[in-house]
PDB file of C-alpha atoms in Angstrom:
ATOM      1  CA  MET A 124      -8.091 -35.703   2.303  1.00 48.00           C
ATOM      2  CA  LEU A 125      -8.930 -32.916  -0.144  1.00 52.00           C
ATOM      3  CA  GLY A 126     -11.054 -31.209   2.479  1.00 55.00           C
ATOM      4  CA  SER A 127      -8.210 -31.015   5.005  1.00 52.00           C
ATOM      5  CA  ARG A 128      -5.841 -29.516   2.413  1.00 52.00           C
ATOM      6  CA  PHE A 129      -8.422 -26.912   1.499  1.00 48.00           C
ATOM      7  CA  THR A 130      -8.930 -26.031   5.159  1.00 48.00           C
ATOM      8  CA  THR A 131      -5.166 -25.722   5.671  1.00 48.00           C
ATOM      9  CA  LEU A 132      -4.860 -23.335   2.728  1.00 46.00           C
ATOM     10  CA  LEU A 133      -7.608 -21.143   4.131  1.00 46.00           C
ATOM     11  CA  THR A 134      -5.884 -21.071   7.501  1.00 48.00           C
ATOM     12  CA  ILE A 135      -2.525 -20.058   5.993  1.00 47.00           C
ATOM     13  CA  ARG A 136      -4.084 -17.324   3.855  1.00 53.00           C
ATOM     14  CA  GLY A 137      -5.847 -15.887   6.882  1.00 63.00           C
ATOM     15  CA  GLU A 138      -2.717 -15.333   8.990  1.00 90.00           C
ATOM     16  CA  ARG A 139      -2.352 -11.877  10.446  1.00 93.00           C
ATOM     17  CA  THR A 140      -0.367 -10.065  13.092  1.00 95.00           C
ATOM     18  CA  GLU A 141      -1.810  -8.811  16.345  1.00 96.00           C
ATOM     19  CA  PRO A 142      -3.097  -5.216  16.162  1.00 97.00           C
ATOM     20  CA  GLU A 143      -0.364  -2.660  16.834  1.00 98.00           C
ATOM     21  CA  ARG A 144      -1.234   0.851  17.961  1.00 99.00           C
ATOM     22  CA  VAL A 145       0.844   3.235  15.840  1.00 98.00           C
ATOM     23  CA  LEU A 146      -0.752   6.529  16.933  1.00 98.00           C
ATOM     24  CA  SER A 147      -2.260   7.128  20.361  1.00 98.00           C
ATOM     25  CA  ALA A 148      -4.540  10.160  20.702  1.00 98.00           C
ATOM     26  CA  GLN A 149      -2.048  12.214  18.697  1.00 98.00           C
ATOM     27  CA  THR A 150      -2.953  15.798  17.869  1.00 99.00           C
ATOM     28  CA  ILE A 151      -2.489  16.610  14.184  1.00 99.00           C
ATOM     29  CA  ASP A 152      -2.363  20.360  13.630  1.00 99.00           C
ATOM     30  CA  ALA A 153      -4.482  22.117  11.025  1.00 99.00           C
ATOM     31  CA  ALA A 154      -3.428  21.321   7.435  1.00 99.00           C
ATOM     32  CA  SER A 155      -0.753  18.906   8.720  1.00 99.00           C
ATOM     33  CA  LEU A 156      -0.190  15.158   8.792  1.00 99.00           C
ATOM     34  CA  SER A 157       1.219  12.298  10.791  1.00 99.00           C
ATOM     35  CA  GLU A 158       2.718   9.218   9.148  1.00 98.00           C
ATOM     36  CA  PHE A 159       4.186   5.786   9.727  1.00 98.00           C
ATOM     37  CA  THR A 160       5.934   3.346   7.409  1.00 98.00           C
ATOM     38  CA  VAL A 161       4.965  -0.300   6.989  1.00 98.00           C
ATOM     39  CA  ARG A 162       7.560  -2.841   5.911  1.00 97.00           C
ATOM     40  CA  GLY A 163       5.440  -5.257   3.938  1.00 90.00           C
ATOM     41  CA  GLU A 164       7.925  -8.003   3.155  1.00 91.00           C
ATOM     42  CA  GLY A 165       6.078 -11.330   3.342  1.00 93.00           C
ATOM     43  CA  TYR A 166       2.658  -9.689   3.690  1.00 96.00           C
ATOM     44  CA  SER A 167       0.022  -8.851   1.095  1.00 97.00           C
ATOM     45  CA  ALA A 168      -1.952  -6.139   2.894  1.00 98.00           C
ATOM     46  CA  VAL A 169      -2.045  -3.882   5.909  1.00 98.00           C
ATOM     47  CA  VAL A 170      -5.353  -3.170   7.606  1.00 98.00           C
ATOM     48  CA  VAL A 171      -5.338   0.305   9.159  1.00 99.00           C
ATOM     49  CA  THR A 172      -7.995   1.474  11.607  1.00 99.00           C
ATOM     50  CA  VAL A 173      -8.120   5.235  12.188  1.00 99.00           C
ATOM     51  CA  ARG A 174     -10.159   6.944  14.905  1.00 99.00           C
ATOM     52  CA  ALA A 175     -10.478  10.736  14.627  1.00 99.00           C
ATOM     53  CA  THR A 176     -12.084  13.199  17.037  1.00 99.00           C
ATOM     54  CA  TYR A 177     -12.947  16.476  15.335  1.00 99.00           C
ATOM     55  CA  ASP A 178     -13.070  19.941  16.896  1.00 98.00           C
ATOM     56  CA  ALA A 179     -16.604  21.318  17.302  1.00 99.00           C
ATOM     57  CA  SER A 180     -15.726  24.184  14.909  1.00 99.00           C
ATOM     58  CA  ALA A 181     -13.904  22.094  12.295  1.00 98.00           C
ATOM     59  CA  THR A 182     -15.128  22.167   8.692  1.00 98.00           C
ATOM     60  CA  SER A 183     -13.142  19.287   7.144  1.00 98.00           C
ATOM     61  CA  GLY A 184     -12.105  15.792   8.147  1.00 98.00           C
ATOM     62  CA  VAL A 185      -9.239  13.334   7.847  1.00 99.00           C
ATOM     63  CA  ARG A 186      -7.735  11.553   4.845  1.00 99.00           C
ATOM     64  CA  VAL A 187      -5.733   8.322   4.996  1.00 99.00           C
ATOM     65  CA  ARG A 188      -3.244   8.251   2.104  1.00 99.00           C
ATOM     66  CA  TRP A 189      -0.605   5.672   1.228  1.00 99.00           C
ATOM     67  CA  LEU A 190       2.615   6.046  -0.754  1.00 99.00           C
ATOM     68  CA  TYR A 191       4.749   3.188  -2.094  1.00 99.00           C
ATOM     69  CA  SER A 192       8.549   2.837  -2.163  1.00 98.00           C
ATOM     70  CA  PRO A 193      10.934   0.072  -3.248  1.00 97.00           C
ATOM     71  CA  ASP A 194      13.756   1.359  -0.990  1.00 98.00           C
ATOM     72  CA  ASN A 195      12.211   3.310   1.945  1.00 98.00           C
ATOM     73  CA  THR A 196      13.646   6.534   0.480  1.00 98.00           C
ATOM     74  CA  ASN A 197      11.888   7.266  -2.811  1.00 99.00           C
ATOM     75  CA  PHE A 198       8.132   7.327  -2.179  1.00 99.00           C
ATOM     76  CA  ASP A 199       5.295   8.195  -4.533  1.00 99.00           C
ATOM     77  CA  SER A 200       4.394  11.882  -4.377  1.00 99.00           C
ATOM     78  CA  PRO A 201       1.172  12.697  -2.507  1.00 99.00           C
ATOM     79  CA  GLU A 202      -0.274  14.089  -5.741  1.00 99.00           C
ATOM     80  CA  ASP A 203       0.458  10.910  -7.710  1.00 99.00           C
ATOM     81  CA  ALA A 204      -0.819   8.711  -4.869  1.00 98.00           C
ATOM     82  CA  GLU A 205      -4.108  10.612  -4.836  1.00 98.00           C
ATOM     83  CA  ASP A 206      -4.313  10.553  -8.635  1.00 98.00           C
ATOM     84  CA  ALA A 207      -3.997   6.742  -8.423  1.00 98.00           C
ATOM     85  CA  GLY A 208      -6.792   6.636  -5.827  1.00 98.00           C
ATOM     86  CA  ASN A 209      -4.480   5.621  -2.977  1.00 99.00           C
ATOM     87  CA  TYR A 210      -6.495   7.331  -0.258  1.00 99.00           C
ATOM     88  CA  GLU A 211      -9.713   7.073   1.757  1.00 99.00           C
ATOM     89  CA  ASN A 212     -11.521   9.845   3.628  1.00 99.00           C
ATOM     90  CA  LEU A 213     -13.158   9.319   6.993  1.00 99.00           C
ATOM     91  CA  THR A 214     -16.686  10.660   7.247  1.00 98.00           C
ATOM     92  CA  PHE A 215     -16.906  14.054   8.927  1.00 98.00           C
ATOM     93  CA  SER A 216     -19.150  15.767  11.445  1.00 98.00           C
ATOM     94  CA  ALA A 217     -17.903  18.689  13.562  1.00 98.00           C
ATOM     95  CA  GLY A 218     -17.380  17.693  17.196  1.00 98.00           C
ATOM     96  CA  ALA A 219     -17.861  13.975  16.459  1.00 99.00           C
ATOM     97  CA  THR A 220     -15.574  10.967  16.693  1.00 99.00           C
ATOM     98  CA  ARG A 221     -15.400   8.773  13.591  1.00 99.00           C
ATOM     99  CA  GLN A 222     -13.589   5.497  12.975  1.00 99.00           C
ATOM    100  CA  ARG A 223     -12.817   3.725   9.718  1.00 99.00           C
ATOM    101  CA  THR A 224     -10.941   0.551   8.803  1.00 99.00           C
ATOM    102  CA  ILE A 225      -9.096   0.473   5.481  1.00 98.00           C
ATOM    103  CA  THR A 226      -7.385  -2.415   3.706  1.00 98.00           C
ATOM    104  CA  ILE A 227      -4.248  -1.273   1.861  1.00 98.00           C
ATOM    105  CA  PRO A 228      -2.545  -3.649  -0.602  1.00 98.00           C
ATOM    106  CA  LEU A 229       1.215  -3.844  -0.081  1.00 98.00           C
ATOM    107  CA  MET A 230       2.471  -3.354  -3.649  1.00 97.00           C
ATOM    108  CA  GLN A 231       6.077  -2.524  -2.709  1.00 97.00           C
ATOM    109  CA  LYS A 232       8.453  -3.434   0.102  1.00 97.00           C
ATOM    110  CA  TYR A 233       7.637  -0.173   1.925  1.00 98.00           C
ATOM    111  CA  THR A 234       4.349   1.679   2.277  1.00 99.00           C
ATOM    112  CA  LYS A 235       4.091   5.047   4.020  1.00 99.00           C
ATOM    113  CA  VAL A 236       0.663   5.645   5.549  1.00 99.00           C
ATOM    114  CA  GLN A 237      -0.214   9.300   6.083  1.00 99.00           C
ATOM    115  CA  ILE A 238      -3.062  10.604   8.228  1.00 99.00           C
ATOM    116  CA  VAL A 239      -3.843  14.034   6.771  1.00 99.00           C
ATOM    117  CA  ASN A 240      -5.867  16.710   8.563  1.00 99.00           C
ATOM    118  CA  LEU A 241      -7.835  18.358   5.750  1.00 99.00           C
ATOM    119  CA  ASP A 242      -9.074  21.169   8.007  1.00 99.00           C
ATOM    120  CA  SER A 243      -7.091  24.374   7.502  1.00 98.00           C
ATOM    121  CA  SER A 244      -8.016  25.927  10.877  1.00 98.00           C
ATOM    122  CA  TYR A 245      -8.456  23.248  13.547  1.00 99.00           C
ATOM    123  CA  ALA A 246      -6.413  20.347  14.894  1.00 99.00           C
ATOM    124  CA  VAL A 247      -7.776  16.798  15.108  1.00 99.00           C
ATOM    125  CA  LYS A 248      -7.008  14.050  17.646  1.00 99.00           C
ATOM    126  CA  VAL A 249      -6.174  10.708  16.003  1.00 99.00           C
ATOM    127  CA  SER A 250      -5.452   7.138  17.072  1.00 99.00           C
ATOM    128  CA  ALA A 251      -4.466   4.426  14.593  1.00 99.00           C
ATOM    129  CA  TRP A 252      -3.814   0.691  14.598  1.00 99.00           C
ATOM    130  CA  LYS A 253      -2.311  -1.602  11.977  1.00 98.00           C
ATOM    131  CA  VAL A 254      -2.585  -5.324  11.283  1.00 98.00           C
ATOM    132  CA  LEU A 255      -0.447  -7.061   8.635  1.00 98.00           C
ATOM    133  CA  MET A 256      -2.054  -9.851   6.596  1.00 97.00           C
ATOM    134  CA  ARG A 257      -0.294 -12.604   4.656  1.00 94.00           C
TER     135      ARG A 257
END
């Protein structure tokens, strides 16, 4: 009996949504960003997979940054989010395609996920998917 309860708890904790494509081969201009907001009510984390294709002349890569908000209006500033460590950088190689999966804890009702092009001269092509986890 104890074993079946334990198994049930593991099953419940592992619930997740189907992957949703939130960006599809979107071009992000130099020193710009693209973003989407996750409503995290009832979920504990969002798993974001980002795929970036860099220009052959690019010198910098892509940053995934997340900002929290209790009301979908007042979000953390990018500076404070980065100071708190709320970002991950994809690896970079000019002309290459890189992909990274990041688990983001949902600390507030709303979380804005920003895909930031750190290159000041060249655009980057980005696709992204999200999965919500209970």
